[in-house]
Each structure stands twice: as structure tokens, then as C-alpha cells.
Amino acid sequence: AASLMCSRATYGDNASIVECADILDDSSRLRCYDELAADISAAAEPARSQQNGIAINLSAARQDRAPAQVEDARPDFISERVQTQSKVADSRFVIIPYHRNYLLPLTYNSNINEEAWNIAYPDTGMDKAEVKFQISMKAIMWQNLFGTDIDLWGAYTQTNWMQAYNTDASSPFRETNYEPEAILSMPNDWYFLGLHNTRLDLSFNHQSNGTSEPLSRSWNRIIASALFERDNFALITSAWYRIPERSKDDDNPDIDRFMGHGQLQGEWKWSHYTFGFTFRNNLRKNNKGAIQLDWTFPISKRFTGYVQYFNGYGESLIDYDESSNRIGIGVSLTDPF
């Protein structure tokens, strides 16, 4: 019975799994297995610790190198946004933002165009306070045109000015500008004065306010644009050519004198804030132009606060030859560019 009850202690430190198996008593055999497993684990601990140390050192080394690698590979912030959009742009029914989408529930214009207003609403005054909002979207129509890197996009932008607080005139939409556009876009990799030219666009642009004479305004343009980026700064340079119209059909023949032939748009991102500008000038002796300043700031996960200031000609088509001085506050749903 004593031999049947022997444990791993009988075999000393050299016991093996075979020797444990020879023990007939169940509890003694189980205790032998447990002691053998404990010895094996203790013997392996130094090697395991050394391996863990090597793994930790390798991980730390990778972390030391990672920031430089990520920094080198990080795209400019507009290009990064475009790359994200491009992942879904070729999917069916996908529509993505184009220009900024925003709502300004309160704007104030100290220099209103009462002449145009009195034609439409001769019996009521025009308020200096308005609601202004814009929707803008685009969708890809033909990707890799004829096997090239050129993509064809369709875009639509609509900007609205509403006399929401003018109850005497039943709070009408004072002006709506409709702007469909067809855009040929191609990536580029060219550097100029430290800026990275990442995109070239050529578009056909129609803009009109959809009203009849004498308030009808419209024009058609061919627009060439180039996007330049550097870190958190982006700049779009645009030049356009107005497609001529027959004089009897042209309801704003002098629009070039006020809108010029091009513009500059810039955006700088700092932390969670963005600062932007749009600048136009007719480059004539009478020097008519416009500037718009934009500031966005975080207010929630879905929206950003938005302040817009505009001064000059051409804020809307009905005001193309009238200077506006407007400031507004609201929310921005998407970023421009």
C-alpha cells in the first residue's frame, strides 16, 4: 500500500512525466503532475522575462521611429480630406460636400440694396437683418476619364438670402442663386514657392437667380483652378472667362467690371479652429472687388460654429453692382474645398 501511495518525492528532482504516470494512487499521481508543471514553469520564467524585455524594447524602438515616419507620410489636410471622400466617391448614389454648407440664422447688412427690393416689394421696407444659408454638393460622373487620372464631377451650389424677420413682407426669400457646374479634376504633384500643387480643375459654371426681368441675373463661365497646400494651409487660385451672350439676352453685361476675372481662396487650420478668406478684384483703375472672412470653431461633434464677414461687390447676383457690408453668425455643416 505504501508503494502504491508513493508521490513524486520518491523520484526526487529528476522525476519525469513518465515516472508520474507510473504512480497508481490517483491523488499522488495528480500531485506529481502539479509539482512537475510548477518546476517547468519556474525554469522557463527567466527566458520568458528576457523575451518580454526584448519585445518591450522593440516596441519602444518602433514608437521612437513612428512619429518621424508618420510625419513624413502625412498628407496635406485638404488632400487628406479628399482621399477620405474619394474612398466613397465612386460608389453609386454617393453625394459629397463641395463648397461650404452652412446656416447663418442671423446676419446684418449695413448697406442694403433697396433699389432691387423696391421693384419686387414696392409697399414694404427691406430689413437689414436676414437669414443666409448655402447647400453645396458634388458627385462623380465619370472616373478615370478615357483611362486617364482625370475625373468628371457634377456639382450644385445654392445660396439663399431670406428676409425672415420682415413679417410685413411675409418673410420672403429675397434672393436665391443657383449654380450647377461640371468639373474636370485631376491630381497633380508640383511644388511652387514651398507650396504643393495637389489638384487642377477645369469647370463649366452656370449661375443665375431664376427670376424674370427686370431682376433676372445670370452668367456662364469657364473656370480654371489650382489647389496649393502646405501643412495646415490651403490656397485655391481661380481664373475665369465669361462666355459671351447676345446683347439682347444679357441682363448684366458689365458684371466683369465688378466681379473681375478670378479670385483667391485660402484656409488655415489651427487646432480645432479654421480661418478662411476669399478675395476678388477687378484689377481696373476703379478698383472694385470683395473680401470674405470666415472663422469656424467647435460647438458639438456634428456642427461647428461659423462667423462670416463679407464686404464688397457680388455677394449675390442681384447685388453684383452694389456693395454689401454683412456679418453673420451660425453653424457650418461641412468645410469648403
PDB file of C-alpha atoms in Angstrom, residues 20-275:
ATOM      1  CA  CYS A  20       4.477  10.430 -12.605  1.00  0.00           C
ATOM      2  CA  ALA A  21       2.358   8.196 -14.830  1.00  0.00           C
ATOM      3  CA  ASP A  22       3.687   5.081 -13.010  1.00  0.00           C
ATOM      4  CA  ILE A  23       2.118   6.185  -9.710  1.00  0.00           C
ATOM      5  CA  LEU A  24      -1.009   4.129  -9.085  1.00  0.00           C
ATOM      6  CA  ASP A  25      -2.714   6.310  -6.492  1.00  0.00           C
ATOM      7  CA  ASP A  26      -4.838   8.954  -8.224  1.00  0.00           C
ATOM      8  CA  SER A  27      -4.239  11.797  -5.767  1.00  0.00           C
ATOM      9  CA  SER A  28      -0.479  11.138  -5.568  1.00  0.00           C
ATOM     10  CA  ARG A  29      -0.213  10.983  -9.377  1.00  0.00           C
ATOM     11  CA  LEU A  30      -2.087  14.286  -9.701  1.00  0.00           C
ATOM     12  CA  ARG A  31       0.171  15.914  -7.097  1.00  0.00           C
ATOM     13  CA  CYS A  32       3.228  14.675  -9.025  1.00  0.00           C
ATOM     14  CA  TYR A  33       1.917  16.267 -12.233  1.00  0.00           C
ATOM     15  CA  ASP A  34       1.257  19.547 -10.413  1.00  0.00           C
ATOM     16  CA  GLU A  35       4.755  19.672  -8.928  1.00  0.00           C
ATOM     17  CA  LEU A  36       6.322  18.840 -12.302  1.00  0.00           C
ATOM     18  CA  ALA A  37       4.359  21.610 -14.002  1.00  0.00           C
ATOM     19  CA  ALA A  38       5.417  24.101 -11.323  1.00  0.00           C
ATOM     20  CA  ASP A  39       9.107  23.220 -11.818  1.00  0.00           C
ATOM     21  CA  ILE A  40       8.828  23.549 -15.596  1.00  0.00           C
ATOM     22  CA  SER A  41       7.144  26.969 -15.239  1.00  0.00           C
ATOM     23  CA  ALA A  42       9.807  28.191 -12.821  1.00  0.00           C
ATOM     24  CA  ALA A  43      12.585  27.072 -15.145  1.00  0.00           C
ATOM     25  CA  ALA A  44      11.009  28.884 -18.113  1.00  0.00           C
ATOM     26  CA  GLU A  45      10.394  32.185 -16.295  1.00  0.00           C
ATOM     27  CA  PRO A  46      13.875  33.737 -16.904  1.00  0.00           C
ATOM     28  CA  ALA A  47      13.637  33.046 -20.645  1.00  0.00           C
ATOM     29  CA  ARG A  48      10.093  34.437 -20.768  1.00  0.00           C
ATOM     30  CA  SER A  49      11.175  37.577 -18.922  1.00  0.00           C
ATOM     31  CA  GLN A  50      14.049  38.037 -21.338  1.00  0.00           C
ATOM     32  CA  GLN A  51      11.687  37.634 -24.302  1.00  0.00           C
ATOM     33  CA  ASN A  52       9.257  40.173 -22.805  1.00  0.00           C
ATOM     34  CA  GLY A  53      12.127  42.592 -22.310  1.00  0.00           C
ATOM     35  CA  ILE A  54      13.147  42.200 -25.934  1.00  0.00           C
ATOM     36  CA  ALA A  55       9.542  42.732 -27.047  1.00  0.00           C
ATOM     37  CA  ILE A  56       9.207  45.833 -24.920  1.00  0.00           C
ATOM     38  CA  ASN A  57      12.485  47.203 -26.265  1.00  0.00           C
ATOM     39  CA  LEU A  58      11.408  46.504 -29.849  1.00  0.00           C
ATOM     40  CA  SER A  59       8.048  48.162 -29.222  1.00  0.00           C
ATOM     41  CA  ALA A  60       9.734  51.209 -27.736  1.00  0.00           C
ATOM     42  CA  ALA A  61      12.098  51.395 -30.680  1.00  0.00           C
ATOM     43  CA  ARG A  62       9.184  51.279 -33.090  1.00  0.00           C
ATOM     44  CA  GLN A  63       7.438  54.029 -31.137  1.00  0.00           C
ATOM     45  CA  ASP A  64      10.591  56.124 -31.239  1.00  0.00           C
ATOM     46  CA  ARG A  65      10.686  55.827 -35.016  1.00  0.00           C
ATOM     47  CA  ALA A  66       6.926  56.088 -35.644  1.00  0.00           C
ATOM     48  CA  PRO A  67       6.429  59.861 -35.309  1.00  0.00           C
ATOM     49  CA  ALA A  68       9.081  60.646 -37.906  1.00  0.00           C
ATOM     50  CA  GLN A  69       7.654  58.076 -40.308  1.00  0.00           C
ATOM     51  CA  VAL A  70       4.082  59.287 -39.821  1.00  0.00           C
ATOM     52  CA  GLU A  71       5.158  62.903 -40.138  1.00  0.00           C
ATOM     53  CA  ASP A  72       6.939  62.174 -43.398  1.00  0.00           C
ATOM     54  CA  ALA A  73       3.929  60.350 -44.834  1.00  0.00           C
ATOM     55  CA  ARG A  74       1.208  62.701 -43.574  1.00  0.00           C
ATOM     56  CA  PRO A  75      -0.648  64.342 -46.468  1.00  0.00           C
ATOM     57  CA  ASP A  76      -1.722  67.968 -46.506  1.00  0.00           C
ATOM     58  CA  PHE A  77      -5.017  68.423 -44.702  1.00  0.00           C
ATOM     59  CA  ILE A  78      -7.131  69.156 -47.786  1.00  0.00           C
ATOM     60  CA  SER A  79      -5.582  66.191 -49.634  1.00  0.00           C
ATOM     61  CA  GLU A  80      -6.334  64.016 -46.620  1.00  0.00           C
ATOM     62  CA  ARG A  81      -9.962  65.178 -46.739  1.00  0.00           C
ATOM     63  CA  VAL A  82     -10.117  64.470 -50.483  1.00  0.00           C
ATOM     64  CA  GLN A  83      -8.630  60.997 -50.001  1.00  0.00           C
ATOM     65  CA  THR A  84     -11.341  60.212 -47.462  1.00  0.00           C
ATOM     66  CA  GLN A  85     -14.028  61.434 -49.847  1.00  0.00           C
ATOM     67  CA  SER A  86     -12.548  59.526 -52.777  1.00  0.00           C
ATOM     68  CA  LYS A  87     -12.963  56.208 -50.962  1.00  0.00           C
ATOM     69  CA  VAL A  88     -16.729  56.552 -51.314  1.00  0.00           C
ATOM     70  CA  ALA A  89     -16.991  58.939 -54.283  1.00  0.00           C
ATOM     71  CA  ASP A  90     -17.171  56.181 -56.897  1.00  0.00           C
ATOM     72  CA  SER A  91     -19.986  54.381 -55.077  1.00  0.00           C
ATOM     73  CA  ARG A  92     -23.410  54.635 -56.592  1.00  0.00           C
ATOM     74  CA  PHE A  93     -25.711  57.365 -55.234  1.00  0.00           C
ATOM     75  CA  VAL A  94     -22.930  58.872 -53.102  1.00  0.00           C
ATOM     76  CA  ILE A  95     -23.057  62.690 -52.845  1.00  0.00           C
ATOM     77  CA  ILE A  96     -20.292  64.524 -51.008  1.00  0.00           C
ATOM     78  CA  PRO A  97     -19.839  68.183 -49.952  1.00  0.00           C
ATOM     79  CA  TYR A  98     -18.439  70.714 -52.404  1.00  0.00           C
ATOM     80  CA  HIS A  99     -18.353  74.301 -51.145  1.00  0.00           C
ATOM     81  CA  ARG A 100     -19.174  75.013 -47.501  1.00  0.00           C
ATOM     82  CA  ASN A 101     -22.630  74.004 -46.277  1.00  0.00           C
ATOM     83  CA  TYR A 102     -23.833  76.430 -43.612  1.00  0.00           C
ATOM     84  CA  LEU A 103     -26.731  78.192 -41.934  1.00  0.00           C
ATOM     85  CA  LEU A 104     -26.494  81.755 -40.656  1.00  0.00           C
ATOM     86  CA  PRO A 105     -29.789  82.391 -38.826  1.00  0.00           C
ATOM     87  CA  LEU A 106     -28.765  85.973 -38.149  1.00  0.00           C
ATOM     88  CA  THR A 107     -26.865  88.296 -40.491  1.00  0.00           C
ATOM     89  CA  TYR A 108     -26.741  92.085 -40.572  1.00  0.00           C
ATOM     90  CA  ASN A 109     -26.050  94.105 -43.728  1.00  0.00           C
ATOM     91  CA  SER A 110     -25.424  97.790 -43.109  1.00  0.00           C
ATOM     92  CA  ASN A 111     -25.583  98.616 -46.832  1.00  0.00           C
ATOM     93  CA  ILE A 112     -28.707  97.005 -48.326  1.00  0.00           C
ATOM     94  CA  ASN A 113     -29.797  97.106 -51.984  1.00  0.00           C
ATOM     95  CA  GLU A 114     -33.149  98.824 -51.587  1.00  0.00           C
ATOM     96  CA  GLU A 115     -33.461  99.628 -55.292  1.00  0.00           C
ATOM     97  CA  ALA A 116     -33.847  95.971 -56.303  1.00  0.00           C
ATOM     98  CA  TRP A 117     -36.048  95.272 -53.278  1.00  0.00           C
ATOM     99  CA  ASN A 118     -38.476  98.092 -54.102  1.00  0.00           C
ATOM    100  CA  ILE A 119     -39.051  96.636 -57.567  1.00  0.00           C
ATOM    101  CA  ALA A 120     -40.267  93.364 -56.080  1.00  0.00           C
ATOM    102  CA  TYR A 121     -41.865  94.749 -52.906  1.00  0.00           C
ATOM    103  CA  PRO A 122     -42.767  98.405 -53.516  1.00  0.00           C
ATOM    104  CA  ASP A 123     -45.034  98.733 -50.491  1.00  0.00           C
ATOM    105  CA  THR A 124     -42.709  97.452 -47.744  1.00  0.00           C
ATOM    106  CA  GLY A 125     -39.261  98.293 -46.458  1.00  0.00           C
ATOM    107  CA  MET A 126     -36.268  95.988 -46.555  1.00  0.00           C
ATOM    108  CA  ASP A 127     -34.775  94.731 -43.297  1.00  0.00           C
ATOM    109  CA  LYS A 128     -31.042  94.871 -42.705  1.00  0.00           C
ATOM    110  CA  ALA A 129     -31.263  91.583 -40.778  1.00  0.00           C
ATOM    111  CA  GLU A 130     -31.551  88.397 -42.847  1.00  0.00           C
ATOM    112  CA  VAL A 131     -31.087  84.648 -42.774  1.00  0.00           C
ATOM    113  CA  LYS A 132     -28.437  83.309 -45.141  1.00  0.00           C
ATOM    114  CA  PHE A 133     -27.691  79.674 -45.894  1.00  0.00           C
ATOM    115  CA  GLN A 134     -25.946  77.578 -48.513  1.00  0.00           C
ATOM    116  CA  ILE A 135     -26.122  73.977 -49.688  1.00  0.00           C
ATOM    117  CA  SER A 136     -23.380  72.604 -51.924  1.00  0.00           C
ATOM    118  CA  MET A 137     -22.696  69.072 -53.128  1.00  0.00           C
ATOM    119  CA  LYS A 138     -20.999  67.081 -55.854  1.00  0.00           C
ATOM    120  CA  ALA A 139     -20.980  63.554 -57.234  1.00  0.00           C
ATOM    121  CA  ILE A 140     -18.585  61.773 -59.548  1.00  0.00           C
ATOM    122  CA  MET A 141     -19.980  61.210 -63.050  1.00  0.00           C
ATOM    123  CA  TRP A 142     -17.026  59.569 -64.811  1.00  0.00           C
ATOM    124  CA  GLN A 143     -13.942  58.325 -63.014  1.00  0.00           C
ATOM    125  CA  ASN A 144     -10.598  57.928 -64.839  1.00  0.00           C
ATOM    126  CA  LEU A 145     -11.874  59.604 -67.986  1.00  0.00           C
ATOM    127  CA  PHE A 146     -10.643  57.711 -71.077  1.00  0.00           C
ATOM    128  CA  GLY A 147      -8.180  55.777 -68.912  1.00  0.00           C
ATOM    129  CA  THR A 148      -6.504  58.906 -67.518  1.00  0.00           C
ATOM    130  CA  ASP A 149      -6.283  60.338 -63.986  1.00  0.00           C
ATOM    131  CA  ILE A 150      -8.972  62.898 -64.861  1.00  0.00           C
ATOM    132  CA  ASP A 151     -12.361  62.622 -63.154  1.00  0.00           C
ATOM    133  CA  LEU A 152     -15.590  64.281 -64.262  1.00  0.00           C
ATOM    134  CA  TRP A 153     -17.748  65.654 -61.444  1.00  0.00           C
ATOM    135  CA  GLY A 154     -21.204  67.177 -61.381  1.00  0.00           C
ATOM    136  CA  ALA A 155     -21.781  69.832 -58.702  1.00  0.00           C
ATOM    137  CA  TYR A 156     -24.578  72.043 -57.470  1.00  0.00           C
ATOM    138  CA  THR A 157     -24.500  75.004 -55.100  1.00  0.00           C
ATOM    139  CA  GLN A 158     -27.451  77.066 -53.920  1.00  0.00           C
ATOM    140  CA  THR A 159     -27.136  80.200 -51.793  1.00  0.00           C
ATOM    141  CA  ASN A 160     -30.174  81.849 -50.228  1.00  0.00           C
ATOM    142  CA  TRP A 161     -30.926  85.211 -48.610  1.00  0.00           C
ATOM    143  CA  MET A 162     -34.211  85.330 -46.689  1.00  0.00           C
ATOM    144  CA  GLN A 163     -35.956  88.308 -45.107  1.00  0.00           C
ATOM    145  CA  ALA A 164     -37.075  86.013 -42.306  1.00  0.00           C
ATOM    146  CA  TYR A 165     -37.700  88.820 -39.822  1.00  0.00           C
ATOM    147  CA  ASN A 166     -39.594  91.034 -42.276  1.00  0.00           C
ATOM    148  CA  THR A 167     -43.124  89.986 -41.359  1.00  0.00           C
ATOM    149  CA  ASP A 168     -44.600  92.998 -43.175  1.00  0.00           C
ATOM    150  CA  ALA A 169     -43.490  91.388 -46.449  1.00  0.00           C
ATOM    151  CA  SER A 170     -44.402  87.830 -45.300  1.00  0.00           C
ATOM    152  CA  SER A 171     -40.733  86.885 -44.743  1.00  0.00           C
ATOM    153  CA  PRO A 172     -39.840  86.172 -48.398  1.00  0.00           C
ATOM    154  CA  PHE A 173     -36.686  84.781 -49.948  1.00  0.00           C
ATOM    155  CA  ARG A 174     -35.128  87.980 -51.260  1.00  0.00           C
ATOM    156  CA  GLU A 175     -32.548  86.271 -53.478  1.00  0.00           C
ATOM    157  CA  THR A 176     -31.599  82.711 -54.441  1.00  0.00           C
ATOM    158  CA  ASN A 177     -28.571  81.896 -56.576  1.00  0.00           C
ATOM    159  CA  TYR A 178     -28.474  78.573 -58.424  1.00  0.00           C
ATOM    160  CA  GLU A 179     -25.077  77.290 -59.544  1.00  0.00           C
ATOM    161  CA  PRO A 180     -24.772  73.960 -61.398  1.00  0.00           C
ATOM    162  CA  GLU A 181     -21.296  73.019 -62.514  1.00  0.00           C
ATOM    163  CA  ALA A 182     -19.405  70.336 -64.480  1.00  0.00           C
ATOM    164  CA  ILE A 183     -15.809  69.855 -63.314  1.00  0.00           C
ATOM    165  CA  LEU A 184     -12.818  68.074 -64.819  1.00  0.00           C
ATOM    166  CA  SER A 185     -10.432  67.345 -61.943  1.00  0.00           C
ATOM    167  CA  MET A 186      -7.003  65.751 -61.920  1.00  0.00           C
ATOM    168  CA  PRO A 187      -4.374  65.214 -59.210  1.00  0.00           C
ATOM    169  CA  ASN A 188      -1.038  66.965 -59.540  1.00  0.00           C
ATOM    170  CA  ASP A 189       2.343  66.837 -57.820  1.00  0.00           C
ATOM    171  CA  TRP A 190       4.115  70.129 -58.382  1.00  0.00           C
ATOM    172  CA  TYR A 191       5.863  72.455 -55.930  1.00  0.00           C
ATOM    173  CA  PHE A 192       5.985  76.230 -56.184  1.00  0.00           C
ATOM    174  CA  LEU A 193       7.449  78.590 -53.552  1.00  0.00           C
ATOM    175  CA  GLY A 194       7.153  75.913 -50.876  1.00  0.00           C
ATOM    176  CA  LEU A 195       3.530  75.123 -51.742  1.00  0.00           C
ATOM    177  CA  HIS A 196       2.391  71.731 -53.023  1.00  0.00           C
ATOM    178  CA  ASN A 197       0.045  71.868 -56.019  1.00  0.00           C
ATOM    179  CA  THR A 198      -2.140  68.806 -55.451  1.00  0.00           C
ATOM    180  CA  ARG A 199      -5.096  69.381 -57.803  1.00  0.00           C
ATOM    181  CA  LEU A 200      -6.035  71.081 -61.076  1.00  0.00           C
ATOM    182  CA  ASP A 201      -9.658  71.729 -62.094  1.00  0.00           C
ATOM    183  CA  LEU A 202     -11.373  72.985 -65.225  1.00  0.00           C
ATOM    184  CA  SER A 203     -15.098  73.610 -64.978  1.00  0.00           C
ATOM    185  CA  PHE A 204     -18.114  74.913 -66.807  1.00  0.00           C
ATOM    186  CA  ASN A 205     -20.132  77.057 -64.389  1.00  0.00           C
ATOM    187  CA  HIS A 206     -23.619  78.499 -64.759  1.00  0.00           C
ATOM    188  CA  GLN A 207     -25.009  80.896 -62.163  1.00  0.00           C
ATOM    189  CA  SER A 208     -28.427  82.544 -62.169  1.00  0.00           C
ATOM    190  CA  ASN A 209     -31.049  83.812 -59.743  1.00  0.00           C
ATOM    191  CA  GLY A 210     -34.014  82.246 -61.521  1.00  0.00           C
ATOM    192  CA  THR A 211     -36.133  85.397 -61.752  1.00  0.00           C
ATOM    193  CA  SER A 212     -37.604  87.318 -64.671  1.00  0.00           C
ATOM    194  CA  GLU A 213     -36.819  90.821 -65.871  1.00  0.00           C
ATOM    195  CA  PRO A 214     -36.005  93.345 -64.554  1.00  0.00           C
ATOM    196  CA  LEU A 215     -34.408  91.345 -61.694  1.00  0.00           C
ATOM    197  CA  SER A 216     -33.019  88.495 -63.781  1.00  0.00           C
ATOM    198  CA  ARG A 217     -29.268  87.930 -63.416  1.00  0.00           C
ATOM    199  CA  SER A 218     -27.123  85.158 -64.919  1.00  0.00           C
ATOM    200  CA  TRP A 219     -23.767  84.335 -66.495  1.00  0.00           C
ATOM    201  CA  ASN A 220     -21.779  81.367 -67.768  1.00  0.00           C
ATOM    202  CA  ARG A 221     -18.065  80.857 -67.139  1.00  0.00           C
ATOM    203  CA  ILE A 222     -15.151  78.565 -67.868  1.00  0.00           C
ATOM    204  CA  ILE A 223     -13.127  78.396 -64.630  1.00  0.00           C
ATOM    205  CA  ALA A 224      -9.576  77.086 -64.222  1.00  0.00           C
ATOM    206  CA  SER A 225      -8.461  76.407 -60.631  1.00  0.00           C
ATOM    207  CA  ALA A 226      -5.370  75.108 -58.874  1.00  0.00           C
ATOM    208  CA  LEU A 227      -5.191  73.871 -55.285  1.00  0.00           C
ATOM    209  CA  PHE A 228      -1.962  74.524 -53.366  1.00  0.00           C
ATOM    210  CA  GLU A 229      -1.270  73.115 -49.899  1.00  0.00           C
ATOM    211  CA  ARG A 230       1.319  73.222 -47.179  1.00  0.00           C
ATOM    212  CA  ASP A 231       0.715  71.506 -43.855  1.00  0.00           C
ATOM    213  CA  ASN A 232      -2.433  73.127 -42.427  1.00  0.00           C
ATOM    214  CA  PHE A 233      -2.774  75.811 -45.093  1.00  0.00           C
ATOM    215  CA  ALA A 234      -4.592  75.547 -48.424  1.00  0.00           C
ATOM    216  CA  LEU A 235      -4.909  78.076 -51.248  1.00  0.00           C
ATOM    217  CA  ILE A 236      -7.106  77.906 -54.348  1.00  0.00           C
ATOM    218  CA  THR A 237      -6.319  80.211 -57.230  1.00  0.00           C
ATOM    219  CA  SER A 238      -9.077  80.592 -59.831  1.00  0.00           C
ATOM    220  CA  ALA A 239      -9.319  82.440 -63.115  1.00  0.00           C
ATOM    221  CA  TRP A 240     -12.428  82.555 -65.300  1.00  0.00           C
ATOM    222  CA  TYR A 241     -13.582  83.528 -68.738  1.00  0.00           C
ATOM    223  CA  ARG A 242     -17.152  84.676 -69.164  1.00  0.00           C
ATOM    224  CA  ILE A 243     -18.867  83.057 -72.147  1.00  0.00           C
ATOM    225  CA  PRO A 244     -20.307  85.911 -74.211  1.00  0.00           C
ATOM    226  CA  GLU A 245     -24.063  86.286 -74.657  1.00  0.00           C
ATOM    227  CA  ARG A 246     -26.128  88.108 -77.223  1.00  0.00           C
ATOM    228  CA  SER A 247     -26.684  91.669 -76.069  1.00  0.00           C
ATOM    229  CA  LYS A 248     -30.466  91.300 -76.070  1.00  0.00           C
ATOM    230  CA  ASP A 249     -30.194  88.284 -73.739  1.00  0.00           C
ATOM    231  CA  ASP A 250     -27.524  89.717 -71.415  1.00  0.00           C
ATOM    232  CA  ASP A 251     -29.157  91.125 -68.278  1.00  0.00           C
ATOM    233  CA  ASN A 252     -25.850  92.021 -66.609  1.00  0.00           C
ATOM    234  CA  PRO A 253     -23.353  92.939 -69.371  1.00  0.00           C
ATOM    235  CA  ASP A 254     -20.990  94.765 -67.005  1.00  0.00           C
ATOM    236  CA  ILE A 255     -20.681  92.031 -64.397  1.00  0.00           C
ATOM    237  CA  ASP A 256     -16.955  91.565 -65.129  1.00  0.00           C
ATOM    238  CA  ARG A 257     -16.321  95.155 -64.025  1.00  0.00           C
ATOM    239  CA  PHE A 258     -17.481  94.249 -60.518  1.00  0.00           C
ATOM    240  CA  MET A 259     -16.665  90.511 -60.237  1.00  0.00           C
ATOM    241  CA  GLY A 260     -13.331  90.610 -62.040  1.00  0.00           C
ATOM    242  CA  HIS A 261     -11.798  87.592 -63.752  1.00  0.00           C
ATOM    243  CA  GLY A 262     -10.629  85.485 -60.830  1.00  0.00           C
ATOM    244  CA  GLN A 263     -10.270  85.066 -57.090  1.00  0.00           C
ATOM    245  CA  LEU A 264      -8.103  83.671 -54.310  1.00  0.00           C
ATOM    246  CA  GLN A 265      -9.457  81.428 -51.560  1.00  0.00           C
ATOM    247  CA  GLY A 266      -7.463  80.360 -48.534  1.00  0.00           C
ATOM    248  CA  GLU A 267      -7.999  78.245 -45.437  1.00  0.00           C
ATOM    249  CA  TRP A 268      -5.730  77.793 -42.446  1.00  0.00           C
ATOM    250  CA  LYS A 269      -6.458  75.148 -39.809  1.00  0.00           C
ATOM    251  CA  TRP A 270      -5.187  75.735 -36.281  1.00  0.00           C
ATOM    252  CA  SER A 271      -6.092  73.170 -33.614  1.00  0.00           C
ATOM    253  CA  HIS A 272      -9.907  72.899 -33.781  1.00  0.00           C
ATOM    254  CA  TYR A 273     -10.322  76.274 -35.496  1.00  0.00           C
ATOM    255  CA  THR A 274     -10.217  77.290 -39.148  1.00  0.00           C
ATOM    256  CA  PHE A 275      -9.677  80.726 -40.649  1.00  0.00           C
TER     257      PHE A 275
END
